[in-house]
Coordinates of N, CA and C in Angstrom, one line a residue:
M1288 N 331.8 168.0 315.4 CA 332.9 168.9 315.3 C 334.3 168.2 315.5
T1289 N 335.2 168.4 314.6 CA 336.5 167.7 314.7 C 337.4 168.3 315.8
T1290 N 338.3 167.5 316.3 CA 339.2 168.0 317.3 C 340.4 168.7 316.6
D1291 N 341.0 169.6 317.3 CA 342.1 170.4 316.7 C 343.4 170.0 317.2
Y1292 N 344.4 170.5 316.5 CA 345.8 170.3 316.8 C 346.2 171.3 317.9
L1293 N 347.2 170.9 318.7 CA 347.7 171.8 319.8 C 349.2 172.1 319.5
L1294 N 349.5 173.3 319.8 CA 351.0 173.7 319.8 C 351.6 173.0 321.0
H1295 N 352.9 172.9 321.0 CA 353.6 172.3 322.2 C 353.3 172.9 323.5
R1296 N 353.3 174.2 323.5 CA 353.0 174.9 324.8 C 351.6 174.6 325.3
E1297 N 350.7 174.4 324.3 CA 349.3 174.1 324.7 C 349.2 172.7 325.2
V1298 N 349.9 171.8 324.6 CA 349.9 170.4 325.0 C 350.4 170.4 326.5
D1299 N 351.5 171.1 326.7 CA 352.1 171.2 328.1 C 351.1 171.7 329.1
Q1300 N 350.3 172.8 328.7 CA 349.3 173.4 329.5 C 348.3 172.3 329.9
V1301 N 347.8 171.6 328.9 CA 346.7 170.6 329.2 C 347.3 169.5 330.0
L1302 N 348.4 169.0 329.7 CA 349.0 167.9 330.5 C 349.2 168.4 332.0
D1303 N 349.6 169.6 332.2 CA 349.8 170.1 333.6 C 348.6 170.1 334.4
L1304 N 347.4 170.3 333.7 CA 346.1 170.5 334.4 C 345.4 169.2 334.5
L1305 N 345.9 168.1 334.0 CA 345.2 166.8 334.1 C 345.5 166.1 335.4
T1306 N 344.6 165.2 335.8 CA 344.9 164.3 336.9 C 346.1 163.5 336.5
P1307 N 346.9 163.0 337.5 CA 348.1 162.2 337.2 C 347.8 161.0 336.3
E1308 N 346.7 160.3 336.6 CA 346.3 159.1 335.8 C 346.0 159.5 334.4
N1309 N 345.2 160.5 334.2 CA 344.9 160.9 332.8 C 346.0 161.5 332.1
R1310 N 346.9 162.2 332.8 CA 348.1 162.7 332.2 C 349.0 161.6 331.6
L1311 N 349.1 160.5 332.3 CA 349.8 159.3 331.8 C 349.2 158.7 330.6
V1312 N 347.9 158.6 330.6 CA 347.2 158.1 329.4 C 347.5 159.0 328.2
M1313 N 347.4 160.3 328.4 CA 347.7 161.2 327.3 C 349.1 161.2 326.8
R1314 N 350.0 161.0 327.7 CA 351.5 160.9 327.4 C 351.7 159.6 326.5
V1315 N 351.0 158.5 326.8 CA 351.1 157.3 326.0 C 350.5 157.6 324.6
S1316 N 349.4 158.2 324.5 CA 348.8 158.6 323.2 C 349.7 159.5 322.4
L1317 N 350.2 160.5 323.1 CA 351.2 161.4 322.4 C 352.4 160.7 321.8
H1318 N 352.9 159.7 322.6 CA 354.1 159.0 322.2 C 353.8 157.9 321.1
T1319 N 352.7 157.3 321.1 CA 352.4 156.2 320.3 C 351.4 156.5 319.1
G1320 N 350.6 157.5 319.3 CA 349.6 157.8 318.3 C 348.4 157.0 318.4
L1321 N 348.3 156.2 319.5 CA 347.2 155.3 319.7 C 345.9 156.1 320.1
R1322 N 344.8 155.7 319.7 CA 343.5 156.3 320.2 C 343.4 156.0 321.7
V1323 N 342.7 156.9 322.4 CA 342.7 156.8 323.9 C 342.0 155.5 324.3
G1324 N 341.0 155.0 323.5 CA 340.4 153.7 323.9 C 341.4 152.6 323.8
D1325 N 342.3 152.6 322.8 CA 343.3 151.6 322.7 C 344.4 151.7 323.8
V1326 N 344.7 152.9 324.2 CA 345.6 153.1 325.3 C 345.0 152.5 326.6
L1327 N 343.7 152.8 326.8 CA 343.1 152.3 328.1 C 342.9 150.8 328.1
A1328 N 342.8 150.2 326.9 CA 342.6 148.8 326.8 C 343.9 148.0 327.0
L1329 N 345.0 148.7 327.2 CA 346.3 147.9 327.4 C 346.2 147.1 328.7
R1330 N 346.7 145.9 328.6 CA 346.7 145.0 329.8 C 348.1 145.1 330.4
A1331 N 348.1 145.0 331.7 CA 349.4 145.1 332.4 C 350.4 144.0 331.9
A1332 N 349.9 142.8 331.6 CA 350.8 141.8 331.1 C 351.5 142.1 329.8
Q1333 N 350.9 142.9 329.0 CA 351.5 143.2 327.7 C 352.5 144.4 327.7
L1334 N 352.7 145.0 328.8 CA 353.6 146.1 328.9 C 355.1 145.7 328.8
A1335 N 355.7 146.2 327.8 CA 357.1 145.9 327.5 C 357.6 147.1 326.6
P1336 N 358.9 147.1 326.4 CA 359.4 148.2 325.6 C 358.8 148.3 324.2
H1337 N 358.5 147.1 323.6 CA 357.8 147.0 322.3 C 356.8 145.9 322.4
F1338 N 355.6 146.2 321.9 CA 354.5 145.2 322.0 C 353.5 145.5 320.9
W1339 N 352.6 144.5 320.6 CA 351.6 144.6 319.6 C 350.3 145.0 320.2
V1340 N 349.6 145.8 319.4 CA 348.2 146.3 319.8 C 347.3 146.1 318.6
T1341 N 346.1 145.5 318.9 CA 345.1 145.4 317.9 C 344.1 146.6 318.1
E1342 N 344.0 147.5 317.2 CA 343.2 148.7 317.3 C 341.7 148.3 317.3
S1343 N 341.0 148.9 318.2 CA 339.6 148.5 318.3 C 338.8 149.1 317.2
K1344 N 339.1 150.2 316.7 CA 338.3 150.9 315.6 C 338.5 150.1 314.3
T1345 N 339.7 149.8 314.0 CA 340.1 149.2 312.7 C 340.3 147.7 312.7
G1346 N 340.6 147.1 313.8 CA 340.9 145.7 313.9 C 342.3 145.4 313.4
K1347 N 343.1 146.5 313.0 CA 344.4 146.3 312.5 C 345.4 146.2 313.7
R1348 N 346.5 145.4 313.4 CA 347.5 145.3 314.4 C 348.7 146.2 314.1
R1349 N 349.3 146.7 315.1 CA 350.5 147.5 314.9 C 351.4 147.3 316.2
Q1350 N 352.7 147.5 315.9 CA 353.6 147.4 317.0 C 353.9 148.8 317.5
V1351 N 353.9 149.0 318.9 CA 354.3 150.2 319.5 C 355.4 150.1 320.4
G1352 N 356.1 151.1 320.6 CA 357.2 151.1 321.6 C 357.1 152.2 322.6
L1353 N 357.6 152.0 323.8 CA 357.5 153.0 324.9 C 358.9 153.2 325.4
P1354 N 359.3 154.4 325.6 CA 360.6 154.7 326.3 C 360.6 154.1 327.7
K1355 N 361.7 153.8 328.2 CA 361.9 153.2 329.5 C 361.2 154.0 330.6
A1356 N 361.4 155.3 330.6 CA 360.8 156.1 331.7 C 359.3 156.1 331.7
L1357 N 358.7 156.2 330.5 CA 357.2 156.1 330.3 C 356.7 154.8 330.7
L1358 N 357.4 153.7 330.3 CA 357.0 152.4 330.6 C 357.0 152.2 332.1
C1359 N 358.0 152.7 332.8 CA 358.2 152.6 334.2 C 357.0 153.3 334.9
D1360 N 356.7 154.5 334.5 CA 355.6 155.2 335.1 C 354.2 154.5 334.9
I1361 N 354.0 153.8 333.8 CA 352.8 153.1 333.6 C 352.8 151.9 334.6
K1362 N 353.9 151.2 334.6 CA 354.0 150.0 335.5 C 353.7 150.3 337.0
K1363 N 354.2 151.5 337.4 CA 354.0 151.9 338.8 C 352.6 152.0 339.2
Q1364 N 351.7 152.4 338.3 CA 350.3 152.6 338.6 C 349.4 151.5 338.0
A1365 N 349.9 150.6 337.3 CA 349.1 149.6 336.7 C 348.5 148.6 337.7
G1366 N 347.3 148.1 337.4 CA 346.7 147.1 338.2 C 347.1 145.7 337.8
K1367 N 346.5 144.7 338.4 CA 346.8 143.4 338.1 C 346.4 143.0 336.7
V1368 N 345.3 143.5 336.2 CA 344.8 143.2 334.9 C 345.1 144.3 333.9
W1369 N 344.7 145.5 334.2 CA 344.8 146.7 333.3 C 345.9 147.6 333.6
A1370 N 346.5 148.1 332.5 CA 347.6 149.1 332.7 C 347.0 150.4 333.3
F1371 N 345.8 150.7 333.0 CA 345.1 151.9 333.5 C 343.8 151.5 334.2
P1372 N 343.9 151.0 335.4 CA 342.7 150.5 336.0 C 341.7 151.6 336.4
G1373 N 340.4 151.2 336.4 CA 339.4 152.2 336.7 C 339.1 152.1 338.2
R1374 N 338.0 152.7 338.6 CA 337.7 152.7 340.1 C 337.4 151.2 340.5
D1375 N 336.8 150.5 339.6 CA 336.6 149.0 339.8 C 337.8 148.4 339.1
P1376 N 338.7 147.7 339.9 CA 339.9 147.1 339.3 C 339.6 146.1 338.2
A1377 N 338.4 145.6 338.2 CA 338.0 144.6 337.1 C 337.8 145.3 335.8
Q1378 N 337.7 146.6 335.8 CA 337.5 147.4 334.6 C 338.7 148.4 334.4
H1379 N 338.9 148.7 333.1 CA 339.9 149.8 332.9 C 339.3 151.1 333.0
R1380 N 340.1 152.1 333.1 CA 339.6 153.5 333.2 C 338.8 153.8 331.9
T1381 N 337.8 154.6 332.0 CA 336.9 154.9 330.8 C 337.4 156.0 329.9
R1382 N 337.0 155.9 328.7 CA 337.3 157.0 327.7 C 336.7 158.3 328.1
Q1383 N 335.5 158.1 328.7 CA 334.7 159.3 329.1 C 335.4 160.0 330.2
A1384 N 336.0 159.3 331.1 CA 336.7 160.0 332.2 C 337.9 160.8 331.7
V1385 N 338.6 160.2 330.8 CA 339.8 160.9 330.2 C 339.3 162.1 329.4
W1386 N 338.2 161.9 328.6 CA 337.7 163.0 327.7 C 337.2 164.1 328.6
K1387 N 336.5 163.9 329.6 CA 336.0 164.9 330.5 C 337.1 165.7 331.1
D1388 N 338.2 165.0 331.6 CA 339.3 165.7 332.2 C 340.1 166.5 331.2
V1389 N 340.2 166.0 330.0 CA 340.9 166.8 328.9 C 340.1 168.1 328.6
K1390 N 338.8 167.9 328.5 CA 337.9 169.1 328.2 C 338.0 170.1 329.3
R1391 N 338.0 169.6 330.6 CA 338.2 170.5 331.7 C 339.5 171.3 331.7
A1392 N 340.6 170.5 331.4 CA 341.9 171.1 331.4 C 342.0 172.2 330.3
A1393 N 341.5 171.9 329.1 CA 341.5 172.8 328.0 C 340.8 174.1 328.3
K1394 N 339.6 173.9 329.0 CA 338.8 175.1 329.3 C 339.5 175.9 330.4
A1395 N 340.2 175.2 331.4 CA 340.9 175.9 332.4 C 342.1 176.7 331.8
A1396 N 342.7 176.2 330.7 CA 343.8 176.8 330.1 C 343.3 177.9 329.1
R1397 N 342.0 178.0 328.9 CA 341.4 179.0 328.0 C 341.8 178.8 326.6
L1398 N 341.9 177.5 326.2 CA 342.3 177.3 324.8 C 341.1 177.4 323.9
P1399 N 341.3 178.1 322.7 CA 340.1 178.3 321.8 C 339.8 177.1 321.0
Q1400 N 340.7 176.2 320.8 CA 340.5 175.0 320.0 C 339.5 174.0 320.6
N1401 N 339.0 173.1 319.8 CA 338.2 172.0 320.3 C 339.2 170.9 320.6
V1402 N 339.5 170.8 321.9 CA 340.5 169.8 322.4 C 339.9 168.6 322.9
S1403 N 340.4 167.5 322.6 CA 339.9 166.2 323.2 C 341.1 165.2 323.2
P1404 N 341.0 164.1 323.7 CA 342.1 163.1 323.7 C 342.6 162.8 322.3
H1405 N 341.7 162.9 321.3 CA 342.1 162.6 319.9 C 343.1 163.7 319.4
S1406 N 343.1 164.8 320.0 CA 344.1 165.9 319.6 C 345.5 165.3 319.7
A1407 N 345.7 164.4 320.6 CA 347.1 163.8 320.7 C 347.5 163.1 319.5
R1408 N 346.6 162.4 318.8 CA 346.9 161.7 317.5 C 347.4 162.7 316.5
K1409 N 346.8 163.9 316.4 CA 347.2 164.9 315.5 C 348.6 165.5 315.8
V1410 N 348.8 165.7 317.1 CA 350.2 166.1 317.5 C 351.2 165.0 317.1
F1411 N 350.9 163.8 317.4 CA 351.8 162.7 317.0 C 352.1 162.7 315.5
A1412 N 351.0 162.8 314.7 CA 351.2 162.8 313.3 C 352.0 164.0 312.8
V1413 N 351.8 165.1 313.3 CA 352.6 166.3 312.9 C 354.1 166.1 313.2
E1414 N 354.3 165.6 314.4 CA 355.7 165.5 314.9 C 356.4 164.4 314.0
L1415 N 355.7 163.3 313.7 CA 356.3 162.3 312.9 C 356.6 162.8 311.5
L1416 N 355.7 163.5 310.9 CA 356.0 164.1 309.6 C 357.1 165.1 309.6
Q1417 N 357.2 165.9 310.6 CA 358.3 166.8 310.8 C 359.6 166.1 311.0
K1418 N 359.6 165.0 311.7 CA 360.8 164.2 312.0 C 361.3 163.5 310.8
Y1419 N 360.4 162.8 310.0 CA 360.9 162.0 308.9 C 360.5 162.5 307.5
G1420 N 359.6 163.4 307.4 CA 359.2 164.0 306.1 C 358.6 163.0 305.2
D1421 N 358.0 161.9 305.7 CA 357.5 160.8 304.9 C 356.1 160.6 305.3
I1422 N 355.1 161.0 304.4 CA 353.7 160.9 304.7 C 353.3 159.4 304.8
A1423 N 353.9 158.5 304.0 CA 353.6 157.1 304.0 C 354.0 156.5 305.3
R1424 N 355.0 156.9 305.9 CA 355.4 156.5 307.2 C 354.4 156.9 308.3
V1425 N 353.9 158.1 308.2 CA 352.9 158.6 309.1 C 351.6 157.8 308.9
Q1426 N 351.2 157.5 307.7 CA 350.0 156.7 307.4 C 350.1 155.3 308.0
R1427 N 351.3 154.7 307.9 CA 351.5 153.4 308.5 C 351.4 153.4 310.0
A1428 N 352.0 154.5 310.6 CA 352.0 154.6 312.0 C 350.6 154.8 312.6
L1429 N 349.8 155.5 311.8 CA 348.4 155.8 312.3 C 347.4 154.7 311.8
N1430 N 347.9 153.7 311.0 CA 347.1 152.7 310.4 C 345.9 153.2 309.6
H1431 N 346.1 154.3 308.9 CA 345.1 154.9 308.0 C 345.0 154.1 306.7
G1432 N 343.8 153.9 306.2 CA 343.7 153.3 304.9 C 343.9 154.2 303.8
S1433 N 343.8 155.5 304.0 CA 343.9 156.5 303.0 C 344.9 157.6 303.3
V1434 N 345.8 157.9 302.4 CA 346.8 159.0 302.6 C 346.1 160.3 302.8
S1435 N 344.9 160.5 302.2 CA 344.2 161.8 302.3 C 343.7 162.0 303.8
V1436 N 343.4 161.0 304.5 CA 343.0 161.1 305.9 C 344.3 161.5 306.7
T1437 N 345.4 160.8 306.4 CA 346.6 161.0 307.1 C 347.1 162.5 306.9
M1438 N 346.9 163.0 305.7 CA 347.3 164.4 305.4 C 346.5 165.4 306.3
I1439 N 345.2 165.1 306.6 CA 344.5 166.0 307.5 C 345.1 166.0 308.8
Y1440 N 345.6 164.9 309.3 CA 346.3 164.8 310.6 C 347.6 165.5 310.6
A1441 N 348.4 165.0 309.6 CA 349.9 165.4 309.5 C 350.1 166.9 309.2
M1442 N 349.1 167.5 308.5 CA 349.2 168.9 308.1 C 348.4 169.8 309.1
A1443 N 348.0 169.3 310.2 CA 347.1 170.0 311.1 C 347.8 171.3 311.6
D1444 N 349.1 171.3 311.8 CA 349.9 172.5 312.2 C 349.8 173.5 311.1
M1445 N 349.9 173.2 309.8 CA 349.8 174.1 308.8 C 348.4 174.7 308.7
R1446 N 347.4 173.9 308.9 CA 346.0 174.4 308.9 C 345.8 175.4 310.0
L1447 N 346.4 175.1 311.2 CA 346.3 176.1 312.3 C 347.0 177.4 312.0
Q1448 N 348.2 177.3 311.4 CA 349.0 178.5 311.1 C 348.2 179.4 310.1
A1449 N 347.5 178.7 309.1 CA 346.8 179.4 308.1 C 345.6 180.1 308.8
K1450 N 345.0 179.4 309.7 CA 343.8 180.0 310.5 C 344.3 181.3 311.2
F1451 N 345.4 181.2 311.9 CA 345.9 182.4 312.6 C 346.3 183.5 311.6
Q1452 N 346.9 183.1 310.5 CA 347.2 184.1 309.5 C 346.0 184.9 309.0
R1453 N 344.9 184.1 308.7 CA 343.6 184.8 308.3 C 343.1 185.8 309.3
R1454 N 343.2 185.4 310.6 CA 342.8 186.2 311.7 C 343.6 187.5 311.8
R1455 N 344.9 187.4 311.6 CA 345.8 188.5 311.7 C 345.5 189.5 310.5
S1456 N 345.2 189.0 309.3 CA 345.0 189.8 308.2 C 343.7 190.6 308.2
R1457 N 342.7 190.2 309.0 CA 341.5 190.9 309.1 C 341.6 192.2 310.0
P1458 N 340.9 193.2 309.6 CA 340.9 194.4 310.4 C 340.5 194.1 311.9
G1459 N 341.3 194.5 312.8 CA 341.0 194.3 314.2 C 341.4 192.9 314.7
G1460 N 342.1 192.1 313.8 CA 342.5 190.8 314.1 C 343.7 190.7 315.1
I1461 N 344.1 189.6 315.5 CA 345.1 189.4 316.4 C 346.5 189.8 315.8
I1462 N 347.2 190.5 316.6 CA 348.6 190.9 316.1 C 349.6 190.3 317.1
S1463 N 350.6 189.6 316.7 CA 351.6 189.0 317.6 C 352.8 189.8 317.5

């Protein structure tokens, strides 16, 4: 089952319900479009306003930037080795821990979508497309090999709107 796009108010609801550590992980993912595993693999030594990341899934390198306030928040809680240390400081926080917390938060917020940390990538893609109107730029930012995959991400908001429209047009559907 694929993960779904979240509206801004839904993103805020989920973020508000996460533990502070996992909220910070998700904020980084929302800002950079990095997969949660790549966010968690960040080392404390590489934290800077701009730095290079090699994505674990694709092996591709890309440069990411973090605003000063977000970078400061990460540095405050970073360990000696990992930007997001786990219970054992020799290991980083696990993807499963973040995934579980996001699922718990989405359930607590009673969101109907299938929400996971990967939903942050879709939000990132939609916002980038809305900001620049350039699908090639979104494709480069996500390091996708195919524009058709990028379109699935970047058009997630339109797919969600169409889904709501279909529900409203059915007898007994949702009326806003």
